[in-house]
Coordinates of C-alpha atoms in Angstrom, one line a residue:
Chain A
M102 CA -8.5 19.8 29.2
N103 CA -5.6 17.3 28.2
S104 CA -4.0 17.6 24.8
V105 CA -5.9 14.3 23.7
D106 CA -9.3 16.2 24.6
E107 CA -8.0 19.5 23.1
G108 CA -7.0 17.6 19.8
L109 CA -10.4 15.9 19.8
A110 CA -12.3 19.1 20.2
Q111 CA -10.2 20.6 17.5
T112 CA -10.8 17.7 15.2
N113 CA -14.4 17.5 15.8
A114 CA -14.7 21.3 15.3
T115 CA -15.6 20.6 11.4
P116 CA -17.1 17.2 11.1
I117 CA -16.7 16.2 7.4
A118 CA -18.3 13.0 7.4
T119 CA -21.0 14.4 5.3
A120 CA -18.8 15.3 2.5
T121 CA -20.0 14.8 -0.9
L122 CA -18.2 14.8 -4.3
T123 CA -19.0 18.1 -5.5
K124 CA -17.0 19.9 -8.3
A125 CA -14.0 21.6 -6.4
A126 CA -13.9 25.3 -6.7
P127 CA -11.1 26.5 -9.0
V128 CA -7.7 26.9 -7.1
P129 CA -5.6 29.7 -7.7
L130 CA -2.5 28.6 -9.9
L131 CA 0.0 29.7 -7.4
S132 CA -1.5 27.8 -4.6
S133 CA -2.0 25.0 -6.9
I134 CA 1.8 24.8 -7.6
A135 CA 2.8 25.4 -4.1
A136 CA 0.7 22.4 -3.0
S137 CA 2.2 20.4 -5.8
M138 CA 5.6 21.2 -4.7
T139 CA 5.0 20.4 -0.9
E140 CA 3.4 17.2 -2.1
L141 CA 6.6 16.4 -4.1
M142 CA 9.0 17.4 -1.3
Y143 CA 7.3 15.1 1.1
L144 CA 7.1 12.2 -1.6
L145 CA 11.0 13.0 -1.9
R146 CA 11.4 13.0 2.1
I147 CA 10.0 9.3 1.9
Q148 CA 12.3 8.4 -0.9
Y149 CA 15.2 9.8 1.0
A150 CA 14.2 8.0 4.2
E151 CA 14.6 4.8 2.3
V152 CA 18.3 5.4 1.6
R153 CA 19.3 7.6 4.4
E154 CA 21.2 4.9 6.3
T155 CA 22.6 3.2 3.4
W156 CA 23.3 5.8 0.7
M157 CA 27.1 5.7 1.3
W158 CA 27.3 2.1 0.7
V159 CA 25.0 2.3 -2.3
I160 CA 27.1 5.0 -3.8
G161 CA 30.4 3.1 -3.0
L162 CA 29.1 -0.1 -4.5
A163 CA 27.9 1.8 -7.6
S164 CA 31.3 3.3 -8.1
I165 CA 33.3 -0.1 -7.5
F166 CA 32.2 -1.6 -10.8
P167 CA 33.2 1.3 -13.2
F168 CA 36.4 2.0 -10.9
T169 CA 37.5 -1.6 -11.5
T170 CA 36.7 -1.4 -15.1
L171 CA 38.7 1.7 -15.5
L172 CA 41.7 0.2 -13.4
F173 CA 41.5 -2.8 -15.7
M174 CA 41.6 -0.6 -18.9
K175 CA 44.5 1.3 -17.4
F176 CA 46.6 -2.0 -16.9
F177 CA 45.4 -3.6 -20.1
L178 CA 45.9 -0.9 -22.7
E179 CA 49.3 0.2 -23.5
N180 CA 49.6 3.6 -24.5
P181 CA 45.9 4.3 -25.4
S182 CA 45.2 7.6 -27.6
P183 CA 43.9 10.5 -26.0
E184 CA 40.7 9.7 -27.8
V185 CA 40.5 6.2 -26.7
V186 CA 41.2 7.3 -22.9
M187 CA 38.4 10.0 -23.1
R188 CA 36.1 7.4 -24.4
I189 CA 36.9 4.9 -21.6
V190 CA 36.6 7.9 -18.9
S191 CA 33.2 9.0 -20.3
G192 CA 32.1 5.4 -20.7
N193 CA 33.0 4.8 -17.1
I194 CA 31.1 7.9 -16.1
I195 CA 27.9 6.4 -17.8
F196 CA 28.5 3.1 -16.0
P197 CA 27.2 4.3 -12.6
I198 CA 24.3 6.0 -14.3
I199 CA 23.3 2.7 -15.8
I200 CA 23.7 1.0 -12.3
M201 CA 21.8 3.5 -10.3
G202 CA 19.5 4.8 -12.9
I203 CA 18.2 1.8 -14.8
N204 CA 19.3 -1.0 -12.6
G205 CA 18.8 0.6 -9.2
L206 CA 15.7 2.5 -10.1
G207 CA 14.0 -0.4 -12.1
N208 CA 14.6 -2.8 -9.2
H209 CA 13.7 -0.4 -6.6
I210 CA 10.2 0.1 -8.2
A211 CA 9.5 -3.5 -8.9
W212 CA 10.2 -4.4 -5.4
S213 CA 8.1 -1.5 -4.2
K214 CA 5.1 -2.8 -6.2
Q215 CA 5.8 -6.4 -5.0
Q216 CA 5.7 -5.2 -1.3
G217 CA 2.5 -3.5 -1.7
Q218 CA 3.9 -0.1 -1.3
F219 CA 1.9 1.4 -4.2
T220 CA -1.2 0.6 -2.2
F221 CA -0.2 3.1 0.5
Y222 CA 0.4 5.9 -2.4
A223 CA -2.5 5.0 -4.4
S224 CA -4.7 5.5 -1.2
L225 CA -3.4 9.2 -0.9
P226 CA -4.7 12.1 -3.0
I227 CA -1.4 12.7 -4.8
S228 CA -0.6 13.3 -8.3
K229 CA 0.9 10.7 -10.6
I230 CA 3.3 13.0 -12.0
N231 CA 4.7 14.1 -8.7
F232 CA 4.7 10.2 -7.8
L233 CA 7.0 9.5 -10.6
L234 CA 9.0 12.5 -10.3
A235 CA 10.0 11.6 -6.9
F236 CA 11.4 8.2 -8.2
M237 CA 13.0 10.1 -11.1
I238 CA 14.7 12.6 -8.7
R239 CA 15.6 9.6 -6.5
G240 CA 17.4 8.1 -9.4
F241 CA 19.0 11.2 -10.4
L242 CA 20.4 12.0 -6.9
M243 CA 21.7 8.4 -6.4
S244 CA 23.5 8.5 -9.8
L245 CA 25.1 12.1 -9.4
P246 CA 27.8 11.3 -6.7
S247 CA 29.0 8.3 -8.6
V248 CA 29.1 10.4 -11.8
I249 CA 31.2 13.0 -9.8
I250 CA 33.5 10.4 -8.0
M251 CA 34.2 8.6 -11.7
S252 CA 35.1 12.1 -13.2
I253 CA 37.6 12.7 -10.6
V254 CA 39.0 9.0 -10.7
G255 CA 39.2 9.2 -14.6
Q256 CA 41.4 12.1 -14.3
V257 CA 43.6 10.9 -11.6
V258 CA 44.0 7.3 -13.3
F259 CA 44.4 8.4 -16.9
H260 CA 45.6 12.0 -16.3
I261 CA 43.3 13.6 -18.7
Q262 CA 42.2 17.2 -18.5
I263 CA 38.2 17.5 -18.1
H264 CA 37.0 20.7 -19.2
L265 CA 34.2 22.0 -16.8
T266 CA 32.1 24.1 -18.9
F267 CA 28.5 25.3 -18.3
G268 CA 27.4 23.1 -20.9
L269 CA 28.4 20.0 -18.9
L270 CA 25.5 20.7 -16.4
P271 CA 22.4 20.1 -18.8
M272 CA 24.4 17.3 -20.3
V273 CA 24.8 15.5 -17.0
L274 CA 21.3 16.3 -15.9
L275 CA 19.8 14.8 -19.1
S276 CA 22.6 11.9 -19.1
V277 CA 21.2 10.8 -15.7
A278 CA 17.5 11.7 -16.3
A279 CA 16.9 9.8 -19.6
P280 CA 18.2 6.4 -18.3
A281 CA 16.3 7.0 -14.9
G282 CA 13.2 7.3 -17.1
F283 CA 14.2 4.2 -18.7
G284 CA 14.5 2.4 -15.2
I285 CA 11.1 3.8 -14.1
L286 CA 9.7 2.2 -17.4
I287 CA 11.3 -1.0 -16.8
G288 CA 10.1 -1.2 -13.1
F289 CA 6.6 -0.3 -13.8
L290 CA 6.0 -2.5 -16.9
S291 CA 7.9 -5.6 -15.5
K292 CA 5.7 -8.4 -14.0
N293 CA 7.8 -9.2 -10.9
P294 CA 11.1 -8.2 -9.2
D295 CA 12.9 -11.4 -10.5
L296 CA 12.0 -10.6 -14.0
T297 CA 13.3 -7.2 -13.4
S298 CA 16.3 -8.1 -11.9
M299 CA 17.2 -10.3 -14.9
I300 CA 16.3 -7.7 -17.4
T301 CA 18.4 -5.0 -15.7
N302 CA 21.3 -7.2 -15.3
L303 CA 21.2 -8.2 -18.8
L304 CA 20.9 -4.7 -19.9
M305 CA 23.8 -3.5 -17.8
V306 CA 26.2 -5.9 -19.4
F307 CA 24.6 -5.4 -22.9
L308 CA 24.7 -1.5 -22.7
N309 CA 28.2 -1.2 -21.1
F310 CA 30.0 -3.6 -23.7
L311 CA 27.8 -4.0 -26.7
T312 CA 26.8 -0.5 -27.2
P313 CA 29.1 2.7 -27.8
V314 CA 29.5 3.5 -24.3
M315 CA 33.1 2.6 -24.0
I316 CA 33.8 1.8 -27.6
D317 CA 33.5 3.6 -30.9
I318 CA 30.2 2.9 -32.6
N319 CA 32.0 2.0 -35.8
Q320 CA 33.7 -0.9 -34.0
L321 CA 30.5 -2.6 -33.5
P322 CA 28.7 -5.1 -36.1
K323 CA 26.0 -3.1 -38.2
A324 CA 23.1 -4.8 -36.1
L325 CA 24.5 -3.6 -32.8
Q326 CA 24.9 -0.1 -34.2
I327 CA 21.2 0.0 -35.1
I328 CA 19.8 -1.5 -31.8
S329 CA 22.3 1.1 -29.9
Y330 CA 20.3 3.8 -31.2
L331 CA 17.2 2.6 -29.1
F332 CA 19.0 3.3 -25.8
P333 CA 19.6 6.8 -24.0
T334 CA 23.0 5.8 -22.8
T335 CA 24.5 5.7 -26.5
Y336 CA 23.6 9.5 -26.7
A337 CA 24.6 10.1 -23.1
A338 CA 28.1 8.7 -23.8
D339 CA 28.7 10.5 -26.9
G340 CA 27.5 13.8 -25.6
L341 CA 29.4 13.5 -22.4
R342 CA 32.7 12.5 -24.0
Q343 CA 32.4 15.5 -26.4
M344 CA 31.4 17.9 -23.5
L345 CA 34.3 16.6 -21.2
Q346 CA 36.7 17.6 -24.1
G347 CA 35.2 21.0 -23.8
T348 CA 33.6 20.9 -27.4
W349 CA 29.9 21.5 -27.8
T350 CA 29.1 20.3 -31.3
T351 CA 25.9 20.1 -33.3
S352 CA 26.2 16.3 -32.5
V353 CA 26.1 17.2 -28.9
T354 CA 23.0 19.4 -29.3
L355 CA 21.4 16.5 -31.1
D356 CA 22.3 14.0 -28.3
M357 CA 20.8 16.4 -25.7
I358 CA 17.6 16.6 -27.9
V359 CA 17.3 12.9 -28.0
L360 CA 17.9 12.5 -24.3
M361 CA 15.2 14.9 -23.6
L362 CA 13.0 13.2 -25.8
F363 CA 13.8 9.8 -24.2
T364 CA 13.1 11.4 -20.8
L365 CA 9.9 12.9 -21.9
L366 CA 8.8 9.7 -23.7
S367 CA 9.4 7.4 -20.7
F368 CA 7.6 9.8 -18.5
W369 CA 4.7 10.2 -20.9
I370 CA 4.4 6.3 -21.5
V371 CA 4.1 5.9 -17.6
V372 CA 1.9 8.9 -17.0
K373 CA -0.6 8.4 -19.8
K374 CA -0.7 4.7 -20.4
M375 CA -0.5 3.4 -16.9
D376 CA -3.0 3.6 -14.4
W377 CA -1.1 3.4 -11.3
R378 CA -3.9 3.3 -8.8
L379 CA -5.3 0.2 -10.5
E380 CA -3.6 -3.2 -10.1
K381 CA -3.1 -5.2 -13.3
Chain B
M116 CA -30.4 7.6 5.2
K117 CA -28.2 8.5 2.3
S118 CA -25.9 6.1 0.6
V119 CA -22.2 6.7 0.6
Y120 CA -21.4 3.8 -1.6
E121 CA -23.8 2.3 -4.1
I122 CA -22.6 -1.1 -5.4
E123 CA -24.5 -2.5 -8.6
N124 CA -24.3 -6.1 -10.1
L125 CA -20.3 -6.1 -9.4
R126 CA -18.5 -9.0 -10.9
K127 CA -14.7 -9.4 -10.9
V128 CA -12.9 -12.1 -12.9
Y129 CA -9.1 -12.9 -12.3
K130 CA -6.8 -15.0 -14.4
K131 CA -8.1 -14.5 -17.8
G132 CA -11.6 -15.7 -16.8
R133 CA -10.7 -18.6 -14.8
K134 CA -11.3 -17.3 -11.3
L135 CA -14.5 -15.6 -10.5
A136 CA -13.8 -13.5 -7.3
N137 CA -16.9 -11.4 -7.0
D138 CA -20.2 -12.5 -8.7
D139 CA -23.1 -10.1 -9.0
I140 CA -22.5 -8.3 -5.7
S141 CA -24.9 -5.5 -5.0
F142 CA -25.4 -3.3 -1.8
D143 CA -25.3 0.0 -0.4
V144 CA -23.2 1.3 2.6
K145 CA -25.4 3.8 4.3
E146 CA -24.0 7.2 5.6
G147 CA -22.7 7.0 9.2
E148 CA -23.1 3.2 9.6
I149 CA -20.4 0.7 10.5
L150 CA -20.8 -2.2 8.1
S151 CA -18.7 -5.2 8.6
V152 CA -17.9 -7.6 5.6
L153 CA -17.5 -11.4 6.8
G154 CA -16.4 -14.3 5.0
P155 CA -13.9 -17.1 5.1
N156 CA -10.3 -16.8 3.5
G157 CA -10.6 -16.4 -0.3
A158 CA -14.3 -15.5 -0.2
G159 CA -13.5 -12.4 -2.3
K160 CA -13.7 -9.8 0.5
S161 CA -10.4 -8.1 -0.3
T162 CA -11.2 -8.1 -4.1
L163 CA -14.5 -6.3 -3.3
V164 CA -12.7 -3.6 -1.1
K165 CA -9.9 -3.0 -3.6
Q166 CA -12.6 -2.3 -6.2
M167 CA -14.3 0.1 -3.8
V168 CA -11.3 2.1 -3.3
A169 CA -10.6 2.1 -7.1
H170 CA -7.4 -0.1 -6.9
S171 CA -8.9 -2.6 -9.0
R172 CA -11.3 -2.2 -12.0
P173 CA -14.7 -4.2 -11.9
T174 CA -14.9 -6.7 -14.7
S175 CA -18.7 -5.7 -15.0
G176 CA -20.9 -3.7 -12.8
S177 CA -20.6 -0.5 -11.0
I178 CA -19.3 1.2 -7.9
F179 CA -20.4 4.9 -7.0
L180 CA -19.1 6.7 -4.0
F181 CA -21.1 9.8 -3.4
Q182 CA -23.1 9.1 -6.7
R183 CA -19.9 9.2 -8.7
D184 CA -18.2 6.3 -10.4
V185 CA -15.0 5.4 -8.3
I186 CA -12.9 4.5 -11.4
Q187 CA -13.5 7.7 -13.2
H188 CA -13.0 9.6 -9.9
S189 CA -10.1 7.8 -8.5
R190 CA -8.4 10.5 -6.8
D191 CA -11.5 11.9 -5.2
V192 CA -11.8 8.4 -3.7
S193 CA -8.5 8.7 -2.1
R194 CA -9.3 12.0 -0.6
L195 CA -12.6 10.9 0.7
V196 CA -11.7 7.3 2.0
G197 CA -9.1 6.3 4.6
Y198 CA -8.1 2.8 3.3
Y199 CA -6.1 0.6 5.6
A200 CA -5.1 -2.6 3.8
Q201 CA -2.1 -4.1 5.5
E202 CA 1.3 -3.1 7.1
S203 CA 2.6 -0.5 4.6
W204 CA 6.4 -1.0 3.9
A205 CA 6.3 2.3 2.1
L206 CA 6.5 3.7 5.6
A207 CA 8.9 1.4 6.9
N208 CA 11.8 3.8 6.9
L209 CA 10.2 6.7 8.4
T210 CA 10.1 7.3 12.0
V211 CA 6.5 6.9 13.6
R212 CA 6.1 10.5 13.9
E213 CA 7.2 11.1 10.3
A214 CA 4.9 8.5 9.0
I215 CA 1.8 10.0 10.6
F216 CA 3.0 13.7 9.7
F217 CA 4.1 13.2 6.0
T218 CA 0.8 11.3 5.4
A219 CA -1.2 14.1 6.8
R220 CA 0.8 16.5 4.6
L221 CA 0.1 14.3 1.6
R222 CA -3.5 14.1 2.4
G223 CA -3.3 18.1 1.8
I224 CA -3.4 19.0 5.6
G225 CA -1.5 22.3 6.5
K226 CA 1.6 22.0 8.3
S227 CA 0.6 23.5 11.6
D228 CA -2.6 21.3 11.6
A229 CA -0.5 18.2 10.7
E230 CA 1.9 18.8 13.5
R231 CA -1.0 19.3 15.9
L232 CA -2.9 16.2 14.7
T233 CA 0.2 14.1 14.6
G234 CA 1.0 15.0 18.3
W235 CA -2.7 14.3 19.1
W236 CA -2.5 10.7 17.3
L237 CA 0.8 9.8 19.2
E238 CA -0.8 10.7 22.6
K239 CA -4.1 8.9 21.8
L240 CA -2.4 5.6 20.7
S241 CA 0.4 5.9 23.2
L242 CA 2.9 6.1 20.6
N243 CA 4.8 9.1 22.1
G244 CA 7.5 6.9 23.7
I245 CA 8.6 5.4 20.2
S246 CA 7.7 8.4 18.1
D247 CA 11.2 8.8 17.0
N248 CA 11.8 5.2 16.1
M249 CA 11.8 3.8 12.8
M250 CA 8.5 1.9 11.7
K251 CA 10.5 -1.0 10.8
R252 CA 12.1 -1.2 14.2
I253 CA 8.8 -1.2 16.5
S254 CA 6.7 -4.1 17.0
G255 CA 4.0 -5.5 14.3
G256 CA 1.3 -4.2 16.7
Q257 CA 2.7 -0.7 17.3
R258 CA 3.3 -0.5 13.5
R259 CA -0.4 -1.3 12.7
L260 CA -1.4 1.4 15.3
A261 CA 0.8 3.9 13.6
G262 CA -0.5 2.6 10.1
L263 CA -4.0 3.3 11.5
A264 CA -3.3 6.8 12.6
A265 CA -1.6 7.7 9.3
I266 CA -4.8 6.7 7.4
M267 CA -7.3 8.1 9.8
I268 CA -5.6 11.5 10.2
G269 CA -7.7 14.4 8.9
D270 CA -10.7 12.3 9.5
P271 CA -11.8 11.2 6.1
P272 CA -15.6 10.8 6.0
V273 CA -15.3 7.0 5.0
L274 CA -13.1 4.5 6.4
I275 CA -12.4 1.1 5.0
L276 CA -10.5 -1.0 7.1
D277 CA -9.2 -4.4 6.1
E278 CA -8.2 -6.7 9.2
P279 CA -7.3 -3.8 11.3
T280 CA -6.9 -5.8 14.3
N281 CA -4.9 -8.7 12.9
E282 CA -1.9 -9.8 15.1
L283 CA -2.7 -7.3 17.7
D284 CA -2.8 -8.1 21.3
P285 CA -6.1 -7.8 23.4
V286 CA -5.1 -4.3 24.6
K287 CA -4.3 -2.9 21.2
R288 CA -7.4 -4.7 19.7
K289 CA -9.7 -2.7 22.3
I290 CA -8.0 0.5 21.3
V291 CA -8.7 0.0 17.7
W292 CA -12.3 -0.8 18.4
E293 CA -12.8 2.1 20.6
L294 CA -11.1 4.2 17.9
V295 CA -13.6 3.1 15.2
R296 CA -16.6 3.6 17.6
E297 CA -15.3 7.0 18.4
K298 CA -14.8 8.2 14.9
N299 CA -18.2 6.8 14.1
R300 CA -20.1 8.2 17.1
D301 CA -18.3 11.7 17.0
N302 CA -17.7 12.3 13.5
G303 CA -20.4 10.5 11.8
T304 CA -17.7 8.5 9.9
T305 CA -19.1 5.7 7.8
V306 CA -16.8 2.6 8.3
L307 CA -16.6 -0.5 6.2
L308 CA -14.8 -3.1 8.2
V309 CA -13.5 -6.3 6.9
T310 CA -12.6 -8.7 9.8
H311 CA -12.2 -12.3 10.8
N312 CA -12.7 -11.2 14.4
V313 CA -16.5 -11.9 14.6
L314 CA -16.9 -11.6 18.2
E315 CA -15.3 -8.3 18.5
A316 CA -16.8 -7.1 15.4
E317 CA -20.3 -7.7 17.0
Q318 CA -19.6 -5.1 19.7
V319 CA -18.9 -2.4 16.9
V320 CA -21.0 -3.1 13.8
D321 CA -24.5 -2.0 12.8
R322 CA -24.9 -4.3 9.8
V323 CA -23.2 -7.4 8.4
A324 CA -22.7 -8.4 4.9
I325 CA -21.6 -12.1 4.7
I326 CA -19.7 -13.0 1.4
N327 CA -18.6 -16.7 0.4
H328 CA -17.5 -18.0 -3.0
G329 CA -17.5 -14.5 -4.4
K330 CA -21.1 -14.0 -3.8
L331 CA -22.9 -11.8 -1.3
Q332 CA -24.8 -14.4 0.9
V333 CA -26.5 -12.0 3.0
I334 CA -26.7 -8.4 4.3
D335 CA -28.7 -7.2 7.4
T336 CA -28.6 -5.8 10.8
I337 CA -27.4 -8.3 13.4
T338 CA -30.6 -8.4 15.2
N339 CA -32.5 -9.5 11.9
L340 CA -29.8 -12.0 11.1
K341 CA -29.7 -13.6 14.4
T342 CA -33.6 -13.9 14.1
R343 CA -33.3 -15.4 10.6
V344 CA -30.6 -17.9 11.7
D345 CA -32.0 -19.1 14.9
P346 CA -33.9 -17.3 17.3
R347 CA -33.6 -19.8 20.2
L348 CA -31.5 -19.1 23.1
K349 CA -28.7 -21.4 24.4
V350 CA -28.8 -22.5 28.1
E351 CA -25.5 -23.8 28.8
I352 CA -25.1 -26.1 32.0
I353 CA -21.8 -27.0 33.5
V354 CA -21.9 -30.1 35.9
Q355 CA -19.5 -31.6 38.3
S356 CA -16.7 -33.6 36.9
G357 CA -18.0 -37.3 36.1
K358 CA -21.8 -36.4 36.5
R359 CA -22.5 -35.4 33.0
A360 CA -24.5 -38.6 32.1
E361 CA -26.9 -38.4 35.1
A362 CA -27.5 -34.6 34.3
E363 CA -28.0 -35.4 30.7
A364 CA -30.6 -38.2 31.5
I365 CA -32.6 -35.5 33.7
L366 CA -32.2 -32.6 31.1
K367 CA -33.5 -35.0 28.2
Q368 CA -36.9 -35.0 29.9
W369 CA -37.1 -31.3 29.2
G370 CA -35.8 -30.9 25.7
T371 CA -32.9 -31.8 23.3
V372 CA -29.4 -31.9 24.8
D373 CA -26.1 -31.2 23.0
I374 CA -22.9 -32.2 24.7
I375 CA -20.3 -29.4 24.3
S376 CA -17.6 -31.1 26.4
E377 CA -17.1 -33.7 29.3
N378 CA -18.7 -31.4 31.8
R379 CA -20.6 -29.0 29.8
V380 CA -23.9 -29.6 27.9
Q381 CA -26.4 -27.1 26.1
M382 CA -30.0 -26.9 25.4
L383 CA -31.6 -24.5 22.7
V384 CA -35.0 -23.1 23.7
G385 CA -37.5 -20.5 22.4
R386 CA -37.6 -17.4 24.5
D387 CA -41.0 -18.1 25.9
E388 CA -39.7 -21.6 27.2
V389 CA -36.3 -20.3 28.7
N390 CA -38.0 -19.3 32.1
N391 CA -39.7 -22.7 32.5
L392 CA -36.5 -24.4 31.9
V393 CA -34.4 -22.3 34.2
S394 CA -36.9 -22.7 36.9
R395 CA -36.6 -26.6 36.5
I396 CA -32.8 -26.4 36.6
I397 CA -32.9 -24.4 39.6
K398 CA -35.1 -26.7 41.3
N399 CA -33.1 -29.7 40.4
L400 CA -29.6 -28.1 40.9
D401 CA -28.4 -30.9 43.2
E402 CA -29.6 -33.7 41.1
L403 CA -28.1 -32.1 38.1
S404 CA -24.6 -31.6 39.9
C405 CA -25.0 -28.1 38.3
M406 CA -21.9 -25.9 39.1
E407 CA -23.1 -23.1 36.7
Y408 CA -25.7 -22.5 34.2
K409 CA -26.0 -19.3 31.8
I410 CA -28.5 -18.1 29.1
V411 CA -26.7 -17.1 26.0
P412 CA -28.5 -15.4 23.1
P413 CA -27.5 -16.2 19.6
S414 CA -24.2 -14.4 18.5
L415 CA -22.8 -12.9 15.4
E416 CA -20.5 -16.0 15.4
D417 CA -23.4 -18.3 15.3
V418 CA -24.7 -16.2 12.3
Y419 CA -21.5 -16.2 10.5
M420 CA -21.1 -19.9 11.1
K421 CA -24.3 -20.6 9.6
L422 CA -24.3 -18.1 6.7
G423 CA -21.0 -18.0 5.8
G424 CA -20.4 -21.9 6.1
H425 CA -21.7 -24.7 4.2
D426 CA -25.2 -24.6 5.1
H427 CA -25.9 -21.1 3.9
D428 CA -28.2 -22.2 0.9
E429 CA -31.0 -23.5 3.4
L430 CA -31.5 -19.8 4.8
C431 CA -30.8 -17.8 1.7

C-alpha cells in the first residue's frame, strides 16, 4: 500500500459525514486552555510568516522617523534642560509605537479585510479572542524592537541616563498594547484601506505633535489638552518618561491603569460589538 | 434522506434596500448528495453561499445546518463545513506544507494526524515538489489545489466549493473533480458546488439548482431537468465542405434542420423517431455527403441555457 492509499485508508477509518450538531461534551479546563494556546500559536505563526522576509526593513523604517526627529531636536535645541531632553527621548520612544501599533496594525487589518483574508479565518473554528490576540501580539512584537532601538539611540544622542527598573517592563508592555488595541479598532471599524491610511497618517502627525508626546501638556491650548486625554499615547508618554527617570509615582500608576483600561476597552469593543464572521 | 441544510424563504438585500441579491429562496441540501448551484455572474450564487456559511446575515428567512440556525451557531458551521471561496491571501506567505498543516491544526486536528494528513494531501495532489515553496511563489493552479487541500483536510462532513476549478488547466480540473467524487463516494461528504463549468459539473453532480436575478429558478435532478427542458435527442451531421445546401434539402424532407456551421447541421427528434432518422441517414450517406453523424442527448448545458437564461419563464 503506497502512502496515498495508506492515508486514504486512515482518513476513511472514521467517516464523519453523518455528523450532526449535537451539544459538545464538556471539555476539561486544562485541555481547553491547551487547545486555545495551540490555536493562538498557529495564528501567530501565520502572522510571523507575513513579516519573516521583511521584518528588518519594517523595524528599520519604523525607527528612521523618530531617529530623524531626535537628531533634528538635538541640532535645533541649544542646551535643553534635562526634563526637556527626557521628554524628547520618551516622546521618540512613543513614535515607533504609534507607527507600528496604530498605523501599521490599523492598515494591516484594513488590507487583510480588503483582500478577503478574513473569509479564510472565518471559515475556521477559531476563537475571536485568539484571532484578535494574534493581531495585538503582532503589533506588540513589531513595535518593541524600535522602542529598544530608540531608547539606546536616545541615550547616545542626548547622553541621558535611562534607569532600567523592573517597573519599566509593565509600562512598556502597556504602552505598546494600548495603542495596538487602538490600531486594531481603527482597522476593524474603517470602511476601506484608503480611509484607514488617511486616518492613521493624520493620527500619527496629530498624536506626535499636537498631544503631549514630545511636549508638556501645559504648552498645548486647552482644547488640545482635553482631546489628548482620549488617546493612550498621552498616558504612555507620561508614564514612560517618569519610569525612564527611575521614578514610580502615583501618576505612573494612574497612567498604567488608564493604559490597561484602553487595552481592555478596545479589545472589548472588537470582541463584543463586532461579529467578525459576518460581513458588513 | 436527511437534510443537511434547510433554507427557507431566504431574502438578502444589499445597499440599504437598493439591491435584491436573494429573493425568497427555499431548498434543502440532502445528506450525501452533490448539489450544483448554477447561474450567470451576479445571479446571487455567492451571496447565497456566504449566508450558508454564516459569513453574511440574511435580511429575512432562515438557514439551518443540521437543524441549527447558522447565524446563532457560526462556529459550529466553520467546524462542519469546509468552505472554499477563492485564493486566500491569508496563506500567501506560508509554504505549501505550512498552509495545509497550519489549517489542519487550526481545525483542531492533533499534531501527528495533521502531519500525516498534510503528507497525504501533498502526495495526493502532486504538491510534494513544491511543498517548501511559498504559496505566493507558486502558480495560480497549484495555489488553488493547496487551498482546496487546506479546506478539505480533516474531512469536514460538508463541502461548499465556490468556483473550485476557475483558472485551472484541464489536468488540474480533472484532479479536483475526481477529488470531489472521491470524498462524496468514500466519506459520504455532502457537496455544494458553485460553478460555471456546466459541462464538467454534469459528470459530478446529482442535483442542480439554477439561480438567476436572485431567485431560485429550478432545483431538480439532471435527468428530470433534461426531460422538462427538451427530451428530444440531437442528431448532428457533418457534411463535406460545400455540400451543406444539398444535404439540407434532403434532410428537410425528414424534419426540421438547424444549421450549426458551414458544414454542420442538426436535427431534433424524439426518442422513438431516432432509429428511423438514423436509418435514413445511413441509407443516404453518399447523397448527403455525410462524413460523420452522431446522436447527442440533451446536456446540462442545454438545461442551463434554457432555465438560467432569458426564456426560463416559459418553463417554470
